[in-house]
Coordinates of C-alpha atoms in Angstrom, one line a residue:
Chain A
X862 CA -1.0 -34.8 20.2
X863 CA -3.7 -36.3 18.1
X864 CA -5.9 -34.8 15.6
X865 CA -9.4 -36.1 16.1
X866 CA -10.8 -35.1 12.8
X867 CA -13.7 -36.3 10.7
X868 CA -11.4 -36.7 7.7
X869 CA -7.8 -35.9 8.4
X870 CA -6.3 -35.3 5.0
X871 CA -2.8 -36.3 3.9
X872 CA -0.9 -33.1 3.0
X873 CA 0.6 -34.8 -0.1
X874 CA -2.7 -36.2 -1.3
X875 CA -4.0 -35.2 -4.8
X876 CA -7.2 -33.9 -3.2
X877 CA -5.3 -31.5 -0.9
X878 CA -3.1 -30.4 -3.8
X879 CA -6.2 -29.8 -6.0
X880 CA -7.8 -27.7 -3.3
X881 CA -4.7 -25.5 -3.2
X882 CA -4.7 -25.2 -7.0
X883 CA -8.3 -24.1 -6.9
X884 CA -7.4 -21.6 -4.2
X885 CA -4.6 -19.9 -6.1
X886 CA -6.6 -19.9 -9.4
X887 CA -9.3 -18.0 -7.5
X888 CA -6.6 -15.5 -6.4
X889 CA -5.5 -14.9 -10.0
X890 CA -9.1 -14.6 -11.2
X891 CA -9.9 -12.2 -8.4
X892 CA -7.0 -9.9 -9.3
X893 CA -8.0 -10.1 -13.0
X894 CA -11.5 -8.9 -12.1
X895 CA -9.8 -6.1 -10.3
X896 CA -8.8 -4.4 -13.5
X897 CA -12.1 -2.5 -13.8
X898 CA -13.9 -0.6 -11.0
X899 CA -17.3 -2.2 -11.8
X900 CA -16.0 -5.8 -11.4
X901 CA -13.3 -5.3 -8.8
X902 CA -15.6 -5.8 -5.8
X903 CA -16.7 -9.2 -7.2
X904 CA -13.0 -10.0 -7.8
X905 CA -12.2 -9.3 -4.2
X906 CA -14.9 -11.8 -3.1
X907 CA -13.6 -14.4 -5.5
X908 CA -10.1 -14.0 -4.0
X909 CA -11.5 -14.2 -0.5
X910 CA -13.3 -17.4 -1.5
X911 CA -10.0 -18.8 -2.6
X912 CA -8.6 -17.9 0.8
X913 CA -11.4 -19.7 2.6
X914 CA -10.7 -22.8 0.6
X915 CA -7.0 -22.7 1.3
X916 CA -7.5 -22.2 5.1
X917 CA -10.2 -24.8 5.4
X918 CA -8.1 -27.4 3.5
X919 CA -5.2 -26.7 5.8
X920 CA -7.3 -27.0 8.9
X921 CA -8.4 -30.4 7.8
X922 CA -4.8 -31.7 7.3
X923 CA -3.6 -34.7 9.2
X924 CA -1.5 -33.6 12.1
X925 CA -3.1 -30.2 12.7
X926 CA -4.0 -29.9 16.3
X927 CA -3.8 -27.6 19.2
X928 CA -7.3 -26.4 18.4
X929 CA -7.5 -24.1 21.4
X930 CA -4.5 -22.1 20.3
X931 CA -5.7 -22.0 16.7
X932 CA -9.1 -20.7 17.9
X933 CA -7.4 -18.0 20.0
X934 CA -5.1 -16.9 17.2
X935 CA -7.8 -16.9 14.5
X936 CA -10.5 -15.5 16.7
X937 CA -8.3 -12.7 18.0
X938 CA -7.0 -11.9 14.5
X939 CA -10.5 -11.9 13.0
X940 CA -11.8 -9.5 15.7
X941 CA -8.9 -7.1 15.2
X942 CA -9.2 -7.3 11.4
X943 CA -13.0 -6.6 11.4
X944 CA -12.8 -3.7 13.8
X945 CA -9.8 -2.1 12.2
X946 CA -11.2 -2.4 8.7
X947 CA -14.5 -0.9 9.6
X948 CA -13.1 1.9 11.7
X949 CA -10.3 3.1 9.5
X950 CA -10.9 6.3 7.6
X951 CA -10.1 6.4 3.9
X952 CA -7.5 9.1 4.6
X953 CA -5.7 6.7 6.9
X954 CA -5.6 3.9 4.3
X955 CA -1.8 4.1 3.8
X956 CA -1.0 3.4 7.4
X957 CA -3.6 0.6 7.5
X958 CA -2.0 -1.1 4.5
X959 CA 1.4 -0.6 6.1
X960 CA 0.2 -2.2 9.3
X961 CA -1.4 -5.2 7.5
X962 CA 1.7 -5.6 5.5
X963 CA 3.8 -5.6 8.7
X964 CA 1.8 -8.3 10.4
X965 CA 2.0 -10.4 7.3
X966 CA 5.8 -10.0 7.3
X967 CA 5.9 -10.7 11.0
X968 CA 3.9 -13.9 10.6
X969 CA 6.4 -15.1 7.9
X970 CA 9.4 -14.5 10.1
X971 CA 7.8 -16.3 13.0
X972 CA 6.8 -19.3 10.9
X973 CA 10.4 -19.5 9.6
X974 CA 11.6 -19.6 13.2
X975 CA 9.0 -22.2 14.1
X976 CA 10.0 -24.4 11.2
X977 CA 13.6 -24.0 12.2
X978 CA 12.8 -25.1 15.8
X979 CA 10.8 -28.0 14.5
X980 CA 13.8 -29.4 12.7
X981 CA 16.0 -28.8 15.8
X982 CA 13.6 -30.7 17.9
X983 CA 13.6 -33.6 15.5
X984 CA 17.4 -33.6 15.7
X985 CA 17.5 -34.1 11.9
X986 CA 19.6 -32.4 9.3
X987 CA 17.7 -29.6 7.7
X988 CA 17.8 -30.1 3.9
X989 CA 19.4 -27.1 2.3
X990 CA 16.4 -26.6 -0.1
X991 CA 14.3 -26.0 3.0
X992 CA 16.9 -24.2 5.1
X993 CA 17.8 -21.6 2.5
X994 CA 14.1 -20.5 2.1
X995 CA 13.7 -20.5 5.9
X996 CA 16.6 -18.1 6.3
X997 CA 15.5 -16.0 3.4
X998 CA 11.9 -15.7 4.6
X999 CA 13.0 -15.0 8.1
X1000 CA 15.2 -12.1 7.1
X1001 CA 12.8 -10.6 4.6
X1002 CA 9.8 -11.1 6.9
X1003 CA 11.5 -9.4 9.8
X1004 CA 12.8 -6.5 7.7
X1005 CA 9.3 -5.9 6.4
X1006 CA 7.6 -6.3 9.8
X1007 CA 9.8 -3.6 11.4
X1008 CA 10.0 -1.5 8.2
X1009 CA 6.2 -1.4 7.9
X1010 CA 5.8 -0.5 11.5
X1011 CA 8.1 2.4 11.1
X1012 CA 6.2 3.4 7.9
X1013 CA 3.0 3.1 10.0
X1014 CA 4.4 5.3 12.7
X1015 CA 5.5 8.0 10.2
X1016 CA 2.1 8.0 8.4
X1017 CA 0.2 8.1 11.6
X1018 CA 2.4 10.9 12.9
X1019 CA 3.8 8.9 15.8
X1020 CA 7.3 9.3 14.4
X1021 CA 8.4 12.5 12.6
X1022 CA 7.6 12.2 8.9
X1023 CA 10.8 14.1 8.0
X1024 CA 13.8 11.9 7.3
X1025 CA 15.6 10.9 10.5
X1026 CA 19.3 10.8 9.6
X1027 CA 22.0 9.2 11.6
X1028 CA 25.6 9.8 10.6
X1029 CA 27.1 6.9 8.8
X1030 CA 23.8 5.3 8.3
X1031 CA 24.5 3.9 4.9
X1032 CA 27.6 2.3 6.2
X1033 CA 25.8 0.9 9.2
X1034 CA 23.0 -0.5 7.0
X1035 CA 25.5 -2.0 4.6
X1036 CA 27.4 -3.6 7.5
X1037 CA 24.2 -5.0 8.9
X1038 CA 23.3 -6.5 5.6
X1039 CA 26.7 -8.0 5.1
X1040 CA 26.6 -9.4 8.6
X1041 CA 23.2 -11.0 8.1
X1042 CA 24.3 -12.6 4.9
X1043 CA 27.5 -13.9 6.4
X1044 CA 25.8 -15.4 9.4
X1045 CA 23.2 -17.0 7.2
X1046 CA 26.0 -18.6 5.2
X1047 CA 27.6 -19.9 8.4
X1048 CA 24.2 -21.3 9.5
X1049 CA 23.8 -22.9 6.0
X1050 CA 27.1 -24.8 6.4
X1051 CA 25.9 -26.2 9.7
X1052 CA 22.6 -27.4 8.2
X1053 CA 23.3 -31.1 8.9
X1054 CA 25.0 -30.7 12.2
X1055 CA 22.5 -28.8 14.3
X1056 CA 22.8 -25.1 13.4
X1057 CA 22.9 -22.7 16.4
X1058 CA 19.6 -21.2 17.4
X1059 CA 21.5 -18.4 19.1
X1060 CA 22.9 -17.3 15.7
X1061 CA 19.5 -17.7 14.2
X1062 CA 17.9 -15.4 16.7
X1063 CA 20.8 -13.0 16.3
X1064 CA 20.0 -12.8 12.5
X1065 CA 16.3 -12.2 13.4
X1066 CA 17.3 -9.3 15.6
X1067 CA 19.8 -7.9 13.0
X1068 CA 17.1 -8.0 10.4
X1069 CA 14.7 -6.2 12.7
X1070 CA 17.3 -3.5 13.2
X1071 CA 17.8 -3.2 9.5
X1072 CA 14.1 -2.9 8.9
X1073 CA 14.0 0.0 11.3
X1074 CA 17.1 1.8 10.1
X1075 CA 16.1 1.4 6.5
X1076 CA 12.8 3.1 6.7
X1077 CA 13.6 5.8 9.3
X1078 CA 15.6 8.0 6.9
X1079 CA 12.9 8.0 4.3
X1080 CA 10.5 11.0 4.2
X1081 CA 6.7 11.1 4.1
X1082 CA 6.2 11.9 0.5
X1083 CA 8.4 8.9 -0.6
X1084 CA 6.0 6.6 1.3
X1085 CA 4.2 5.4 -1.8
X1086 CA 7.5 3.8 -2.9
X1087 CA 8.3 2.4 0.5
X1088 CA 4.9 0.9 1.0
X1089 CA 5.0 -0.7 -2.4
X1090 CA 8.5 -2.1 -1.8
X1091 CA 7.6 -3.5 1.6
X1092 CA 4.6 -5.1 -0.1
X1093 CA 6.9 -6.8 -2.6
X1094 CA 9.2 -7.9 0.2
X1095 CA 6.4 -9.6 2.2
X1096 CA 5.1 -11.2 -1.0
X1097 CA 8.5 -12.7 -1.7
X1098 CA 9.0 -13.8 1.9
X1099 CA 5.6 -15.6 1.7
X1100 CA 6.7 -17.3 -1.6
X1101 CA 9.8 -18.5 0.2
X1102 CA 7.7 -19.7 3.1
X1103 CA 5.7 -21.7 0.5
X1104 CA 8.9 -23.4 -0.7
X1105 CA 10.0 -24.2 2.9
X1106 CA 6.5 -25.7 3.6
X1107 CA 6.1 -27.4 0.2
X1108 CA 2.8 -25.5 -0.3
X1109 CA 1.9 -24.4 -3.8
X1110 CA -0.9 -22.0 -2.8
X1111 CA 1.6 -20.1 -0.7
X1112 CA 4.2 -20.0 -3.4
X1113 CA 1.8 -18.7 -6.0
X1114 CA 0.0 -16.2 -3.7
X1115 CA 3.3 -14.9 -2.4
X1116 CA 4.7 -14.5 -5.9
X1117 CA 1.6 -12.6 -7.1
X1118 CA 2.0 -10.2 -4.2
X1119 CA 5.7 -9.8 -5.0
X1120 CA 4.9 -9.0 -8.6
X1121 CA 2.2 -6.5 -7.6
X1122 CA 4.5 -4.8 -5.2
X1123 CA 7.4 -4.7 -7.7
X1124 CA 5.2 -3.2 -10.4
X1125 CA 3.9 -0.5 -8.1
X1126 CA 7.3 0.3 -6.8
X1127 CA 8.6 0.8 -10.3
X1128 CA 5.5 2.8 -11.3
X1129 CA 6.0 5.2 -8.3
X1130 CA 9.7 5.6 -9.0
X1131 CA 9.0 6.4 -12.7
X1132 CA 6.4 9.0 -11.6
X1133 CA 9.0 10.7 -9.5
X1134 CA 11.7 10.4 -12.1
X1135 CA 14.0 8.9 -9.5
X1136 CA 15.6 5.5 -9.2
X1137 CA 14.5 3.2 -6.5
X1138 CA 17.9 3.2 -4.8
X1139 CA 17.9 7.1 -4.9
X1140 CA 14.5 7.2 -3.1
X1141 CA 15.6 4.6 -0.5
X1142 CA 19.1 5.9 0.3
X1143 CA 19.2 9.6 -0.6
X1144 CA 17.0 10.9 2.3
X1145 CA 15.5 13.4 -0.2
X1146 CA 13.4 15.6 2.0
X1147 CA 16.3 16.4 4.3
X1148 CA 18.1 18.4 1.6
X1149 CA 18.0 22.1 2.4
X1150 CA 17.8 22.9 -1.3
X1151 CA 16.4 26.3 -2.2
X1152 CA 15.1 27.0 1.2
X1153 CA 17.9 29.5 1.6
X1154 CA 16.7 31.9 -1.1
X1155 CA 14.0 33.6 0.9
X1156 CA 13.4 36.4 -1.6
X1157 CA 10.1 38.1 -1.3
X1158 CA 8.1 37.7 -4.5
X1159 CA 4.7 39.1 -5.1
X1160 CA 1.7 36.7 -5.1
X1161 CA -1.9 37.4 -6.0
X1162 CA -4.2 36.5 -3.1
X1163 CA -7.9 36.1 -3.5
X1164 CA -10.9 35.2 -1.3
X1165 CA -13.5 32.5 -1.7
X1166 CA -15.9 34.9 -3.4
X1167 CA -13.5 35.8 -6.2
X1168 CA -12.5 32.2 -6.6
X1169 CA -16.2 31.2 -6.9
X1170 CA -16.7 33.8 -9.7
X1171 CA -13.7 32.6 -11.6
X1172 CA -14.9 29.0 -11.4
X1173 CA -18.6 29.6 -12.0
X1174 CA -18.0 31.5 -15.2
X1175 CA -15.5 29.0 -16.6
X1176 CA -16.3 26.3 -19.2
X1177 CA -13.9 23.8 -17.9
X1178 CA -12.3 23.3 -14.5
X1179 CA -9.6 20.7 -13.6
X1180 CA -9.2 19.9 -9.9
X1181 CA -5.7 18.8 -8.8
X1182 CA -5.8 17.1 -5.4
X1183 CA -2.8 16.3 -3.2
X1184 CA -2.0 15.0 0.2
X1185 CA -3.2 18.3 1.7
X1186 CA -6.7 17.4 0.7
X1187 CA -6.4 14.1 2.6
X1188 CA -5.0 15.8 5.7
X1189 CA -7.8 18.3 5.7
X1190 CA -10.4 15.5 5.0
X1191 CA -11.6 17.8 2.3
X1192 CA -12.8 15.3 -0.3
X1193 CA -16.5 15.7 0.5
X1194 CA -16.3 19.5 0.4
X1195 CA -14.4 19.3 -2.9
X1196 CA -17.1 17.1 -4.3
X1197 CA -19.8 19.6 -3.1
X1198 CA -17.9 22.4 -4.8
X1199 CA -17.7 20.3 -8.0
X1200 CA -21.5 19.6 -7.8
X1201 CA -22.2 23.3 -7.6
X1202 CA -20.1 23.9 -10.7
X1203 CA -21.6 21.0 -12.6
X1204 CA -25.1 22.4 -11.8
X1205 CA -24.0 25.5 -13.7
X1206 CA -22.8 23.5 -16.7
X1207 CA -19.1 23.7 -15.9
X1208 CA -17.1 20.7 -17.1
X1209 CA -15.2 19.3 -14.1
X1210 CA -12.4 16.8 -14.1
X1211 CA -9.9 15.6 -11.6
X1212 CA -6.2 15.3 -12.4
X1213 CA -4.5 12.7 -10.4
X1214 CA -0.7 12.5 -10.2
X1215 CA 0.6 9.0 -9.6
X1216 CA 2.4 9.9 -6.4
X1217 CA -0.2 12.3 -5.0
X1218 CA -1.0 11.1 -1.5
X1219 CA 0.9 8.6 0.6
X1220 CA 0.2 5.4 -1.4
X1221 CA -0.5 4.5 -5.0
X1222 CA -4.0 5.4 -5.9
X1223 CA -4.7 7.2 -2.6
X1224 CA -6.4 10.2 -4.1
X1225 CA -8.7 8.0 -6.3
X1226 CA -10.0 6.2 -3.2
X1227 CA -10.6 9.4 -1.3
X1228 CA -12.6 10.9 -4.3
X1229 CA -14.5 7.6 -4.7
X1230 CA -15.4 7.9 -1.1
X1231 CA -16.9 11.3 -1.9
X1232 CA -18.9 9.7 -4.7
X1233 CA -16.9 11.2 -7.5
X1234 CA -17.5 9.0 -10.6
X1235 CA -14.3 7.3 -11.6
X1236 CA -14.7 8.5 -15.2
X1237 CA -14.0 12.0 -14.0
X1238 CA -10.6 10.9 -12.5
X1239 CA -8.0 11.6 -15.2
X1240 CA -4.5 10.3 -15.2
X1241 CA -1.6 12.7 -15.6
X1242 CA -0.8 11.7 -19.2
X1243 CA -4.4 12.1 -20.3
X1244 CA -5.1 15.4 -18.6
X1245 CA -1.9 17.3 -19.6
X1246 CA -2.8 17.7 -23.2
X1247 CA -6.1 19.1 -22.1
X1248 CA -4.6 21.7 -19.8
X1249 CA -4.1 24.5 -22.4
X1250 CA -7.9 24.3 -23.1
X1251 CA -8.7 24.4 -19.4
X1252 CA -10.1 27.6 -18.1
X1253 CA -9.3 27.2 -14.4
X1254 CA -7.1 24.6 -12.7
X1255 CA -7.7 24.3 -9.0
X1256 CA -4.8 22.9 -6.9
X1257 CA -6.0 21.6 -3.6
X1258 CA -3.3 20.5 -1.2
X1259 CA -0.8 19.6 -3.9
X1260 CA 2.5 21.2 -4.4
X1261 CA 5.6 19.5 -5.8
X1262 CA 3.6 17.6 -8.4
X1263 CA 2.6 20.9 -10.0
X1264 CA 5.9 22.7 -9.7
X1265 CA 6.9 23.9 -13.2
X1266 CA 10.6 23.9 -12.1
X1267 CA 10.5 20.2 -12.8
X1268 CA 10.2 21.1 -16.5
X1269 CA 12.0 24.4 -16.7
X1270 CA 14.9 24.3 -14.2
X1271 CA 17.4 21.6 -14.9
X1272 CA 19.1 22.3 -11.6
X1273 CA 16.0 21.7 -9.5
X1274 CA 16.1 18.7 -7.3
X1275 CA 12.8 17.6 -8.9
X1276 CA 14.1 18.3 -12.5
X1277 CA 12.6 15.8 -14.9
X1278 CA 9.8 14.6 -12.6
X1279 CA 6.6 14.4 -14.6
X1280 CA 4.1 17.0 -13.3
X1281 CA 0.5 18.0 -13.8
X1282 CA 1.0 21.0 -16.1
X1283 CA -1.4 23.4 -14.4
X1284 CA 0.7 26.3 -15.5
X1285 CA -0.6 25.6 -19.0
X1286 CA -4.1 26.3 -17.9
X1287 CA -5.7 29.7 -18.6
X1288 CA -5.9 30.5 -14.9
X1289 CA -4.8 28.7 -11.7
X1290 CA -6.2 28.8 -8.2
X1291 CA -4.0 27.3 -5.5
X1292 CA -5.7 26.5 -2.2
X1293 CA -3.1 26.3 0.4
X1294 CA -2.6 27.4 4.0
X1295 CA 0.7 29.2 3.4
X1296 CA 3.5 29.6 0.9
X1297 CA 5.5 27.0 2.7
X1298 CA 7.4 24.7 0.4
X1299 CA 6.3 21.1 -0.2
X1300 CA 8.1 18.0 0.7
X1301 CA 10.9 18.6 -1.7
X1302 CA 11.8 21.7 0.3
X1303 CA 11.8 23.9 -2.8
X1304 CA 9.8 27.0 -3.7
X1305 CA 7.0 26.5 -6.2
X1306 CA 7.2 29.0 -9.1
X1307 CA 3.6 28.3 -9.8
X1308 CA 2.6 30.4 -6.8
X1309 CA 4.3 33.5 -8.3
X1310 CA 3.0 33.0 -11.8
X1311 CA 0.8 35.9 -13.0
X1312 CA -2.0 33.4 -13.9
X1313 CA -2.1 32.1 -10.4
X1314 CA -4.3 33.3 -7.5
X1315 CA -3.6 32.0 -4.0
X1316 CA -6.5 31.2 -1.7
X1317 CA -4.9 31.0 1.7
X1318 CA -7.1 28.7 3.7
X1319 CA -7.6 25.2 5.0
X1320 CA -8.6 23.0 2.0
X1321 CA -11.9 21.8 3.5
X1322 CA -13.0 25.3 4.6
X1323 CA -12.0 26.8 1.3
X1324 CA -13.9 24.3 -0.8
X1325 CA -17.0 24.7 1.4
X1326 CA -16.8 28.5 1.2
X1327 CA -16.4 28.4 -2.6
X1328 CA -19.4 26.0 -2.9
X1329 CA -21.5 28.3 -0.8
X1330 CA -20.5 31.4 -2.8
X1331 CA -21.2 29.7 -6.1
X1332 CA -24.7 28.8 -4.9
X1333 CA -25.3 32.4 -4.0
X1334 CA -24.2 33.8 -7.3
Chain B
X1032 CA 8.2 -31.5 -3.7
X1033 CA 11.5 -31.1 -5.6
X1034 CA 13.0 -27.6 -5.4
X1035 CA 13.1 -27.3 -9.1
X1036 CA 9.4 -27.8 -9.4
X1037 CA 8.8 -25.2 -6.8
X1038 CA 11.0 -22.7 -8.6
X1039 CA 9.2 -23.5 -11.8
X1040 CA 5.9 -22.6 -10.1
X1041 CA 7.5 -19.4 -8.7
X1042 CA 8.8 -18.3 -12.1
X1043 CA 5.5 -19.0 -13.9
X1044 CA 3.5 -17.3 -11.2
X1045 CA 5.8 -14.2 -11.5
X1046 CA 5.0 -14.0 -15.2
X1047 CA 1.2 -14.4 -14.6
X1048 CA 1.4 -11.8 -11.8
X1049 CA 3.1 -9.3 -14.0
X1050 CA 0.7 -9.8 -16.9
X1051 CA -2.4 -9.6 -14.8
X1052 CA -1.4 -6.8 -12.5
X1053 CA 0.0 -4.6 -15.2
X1054 CA -3.6 -4.3 -16.5
X1055 CA -4.9 -2.9 -13.2
X1056 CA -5.5 0.9 -13.7
X1057 CA -3.9 3.4 -11.4
X1058 CA -7.4 4.3 -10.1
X1059 CA -7.5 0.9 -8.4
X1060 CA -3.9 0.8 -7.1
X1061 CA -4.9 1.3 -3.5
X1062 CA -7.5 -1.5 -3.5
X1063 CA -5.1 -3.7 -5.5
X1064 CA -2.5 -3.2 -2.8
X1065 CA -4.8 -4.0 0.1
X1066 CA -6.2 -7.0 -1.8
X1067 CA -2.8 -8.5 -2.5
X1068 CA -2.0 -7.7 1.1
X1069 CA -4.9 -9.9 2.1
X1070 CA -3.8 -12.6 -0.2
X1071 CA -0.4 -12.5 1.4
X1072 CA -2.2 -13.4 4.6
X1073 CA -2.2 -16.9 3.3
X1074 CA 1.0 -17.3 5.4
X1075 CA -1.7 -18.2 8.0
X1076 CA -1.4 -21.7 6.6
X1077 CA 2.2 -21.8 7.8
X1078 CA 1.2 -20.7 11.2
X1079 CA -1.4 -23.5 11.4
X1080 CA 1.2 -26.0 10.4
X1081 CA 3.7 -24.7 13.0
X1082 CA 1.1 -24.8 15.8
X1083 CA -0.1 -28.2 14.6
X1084 CA 3.4 -29.7 14.8
X1085 CA 4.4 -28.1 18.1
X1086 CA 4.2 -29.3 21.7
X1087 CA 6.5 -26.9 23.5
X1088 CA 5.4 -23.6 24.9
X1089 CA 7.7 -21.4 22.8
X1090 CA 6.6 -23.0 19.5
X1091 CA 3.0 -22.7 20.6
X1092 CA 3.6 -19.0 21.3
X1093 CA 5.4 -18.4 18.0
X1094 CA 2.7 -20.2 16.0
X1095 CA -0.2 -18.6 17.7
X1096 CA 1.2 -15.1 17.1
X1097 CA 1.8 -16.0 13.5
X1098 CA -1.8 -17.2 13.2
X1099 CA -3.0 -14.1 14.9
X1100 CA -1.0 -11.9 12.5
X1101 CA -2.0 -13.9 9.4
X1102 CA -5.7 -13.7 10.3
X1103 CA -5.6 -9.9 10.8
X1104 CA -4.0 -9.7 7.4
X1105 CA -6.6 -11.8 5.7
X1106 CA -9.8 -10.7 7.5
X1107 CA -8.8 -7.0 7.7
X1108 CA -7.4 -6.9 4.2
X1109 CA -10.3 -8.4 2.4
X1110 CA -12.9 -6.4 4.4
X1111 CA -11.2 -3.1 3.9
X1112 CA -10.8 -3.8 0.2
X1113 CA -14.4 -4.6 0.0
X1114 CA -15.3 -1.4 1.7
X1115 CA -13.1 0.6 -0.7
X1116 CA -14.3 -1.1 -3.8
X1117 CA -17.9 -0.5 -2.7
X1118 CA -17.2 3.2 -3.1
X1119 CA -16.2 2.7 -6.7
X1120 CA -19.4 0.9 -7.6
X1121 CA -21.7 3.4 -9.2
X1122 CA -24.6 4.2 -7.0
X1123 CA -27.8 3.5 -8.9
X1124 CA -29.8 6.4 -7.4
X1125 CA -27.5 9.4 -7.9
X1126 CA -30.1 12.0 -7.1
X1127 CA -30.6 10.9 -3.5
X1128 CA -28.7 13.0 -1.0
X1129 CA -30.3 11.1 1.9
X1130 CA -27.0 9.6 2.9
X1131 CA -25.2 12.7 4.1
X1132 CA -21.6 12.1 3.2
X1133 CA -20.3 12.4 6.7
X1134 CA -16.6 11.7 6.8
X1135 CA -16.9 9.8 10.0
X1136 CA -16.8 6.0 10.4
X1137 CA -20.6 5.8 10.1
X1138 CA -20.4 4.8 6.5
X1139 CA -18.1 1.9 7.3
X1140 CA -18.9 -1.5 5.8
X1141 CA -21.9 -0.2 3.9
X1142 CA -23.2 -3.5 2.7

């Protein structure tokens, strides 16, 4: 196996190292540019340039061969990547990200296995400072590959989104984890005397099982946390792969992704007022809380025409979107409705709860797709003080994130969760198909508030109807 | 490279990552995630090295799948991020409803 290259580069040479330094610097610059909507697109191009440099440098390394296979792998991957990224709808972005995350984790696990086999083939002892990262990245990569695939399945509706619970699951997961760690330690002790590949594969499979079992019991609305956490896992596994391969670009890039995933995970958990372990292990949505009290309470129901009148004669309107808006693909209709209101001089803003949707920032992307200027998208902490001066709050496909029980009822499962305080607004219109409870499985007192009018309809249809009615006023 | 050097790089990168990423506003968290996802695709380098070093069918297979996965991650990740961020860029002509906002895939990759 020779590498007939124009200039085969020595992996340890200063030039190669410099190229990798340039690459990871561009990643950092790219992310830094991502701190503002106007510069983020440019930032993404900068990061992509860094990636081109890193890949080109690696392709020129001495010893890289098997060009046919590289072409197949990269060509196939590029085609899938291009097609998928162009086809995917913005509402499906969470599952897209889950899938990309999964393949990244899968790649890490396979690379770890490949490296392991490389050392076995050489018949040399595997230095512990290489073997430990190999084991670490293999386990974490495998967990995040399978975990991400389950998350994808849940988001795509291939697997029930409700928590799937198996009796004794925590114990089983705990045993699996202990088993994985134990076998890894056994393998580590054998590092200089040919560790068993059978055991290695057994760990790979156990980690796969753990990935499946760990995401299956987590419900749909907790997906923002799961996706962020898996993102952090793949990042860390890539950093470990960087250590096993002595590649600085990989270490830095993986660590950046790990930081990002960690920050997002903590932000999502804070926004739910739950600890990360609680989200991961409690199987929240499965609780039958409150569903028992099926007392009939009166609600005020209105039609599109009345809603249009309320909105058209308001001075300020705040729209609170939730996952229901994404499911109904209603973002364009909502924007049309807002346009009609703005034409009449109504002040329109959007209040975005951090965990609205199925991934961090999901609502923002959907509304950006519908050409809503990002200045109109208000974060929870900024909009809540405005609520008492708001004439009408329109809740579209959101539920738990507006439930006043989080503030008022210390016994509620969502007690203490920060909410968008729509109940403080002068009037509330809730667009919803039925009175069914949200993911938390609890009744929303907001629906029975005397300020609240329920518009029972599909979100897209309702927004379109209201827009048409406003135009006819 | 000595392990301690690599751990130094890791720790410093973690601090840089936390500093830079904390400044990303929530509005951009989805693109942030898909962009960091694409960056994570750099594991492709590992796949290239595995395939480069291998001369047995199983290693070839493992490496090629890793390359395939890594490339999906990179190409798909950067492209979909670009598409998303394109929507955040303020359109210069706001009063032009020529592009009917049709929720289909027709508006994909509008570059």
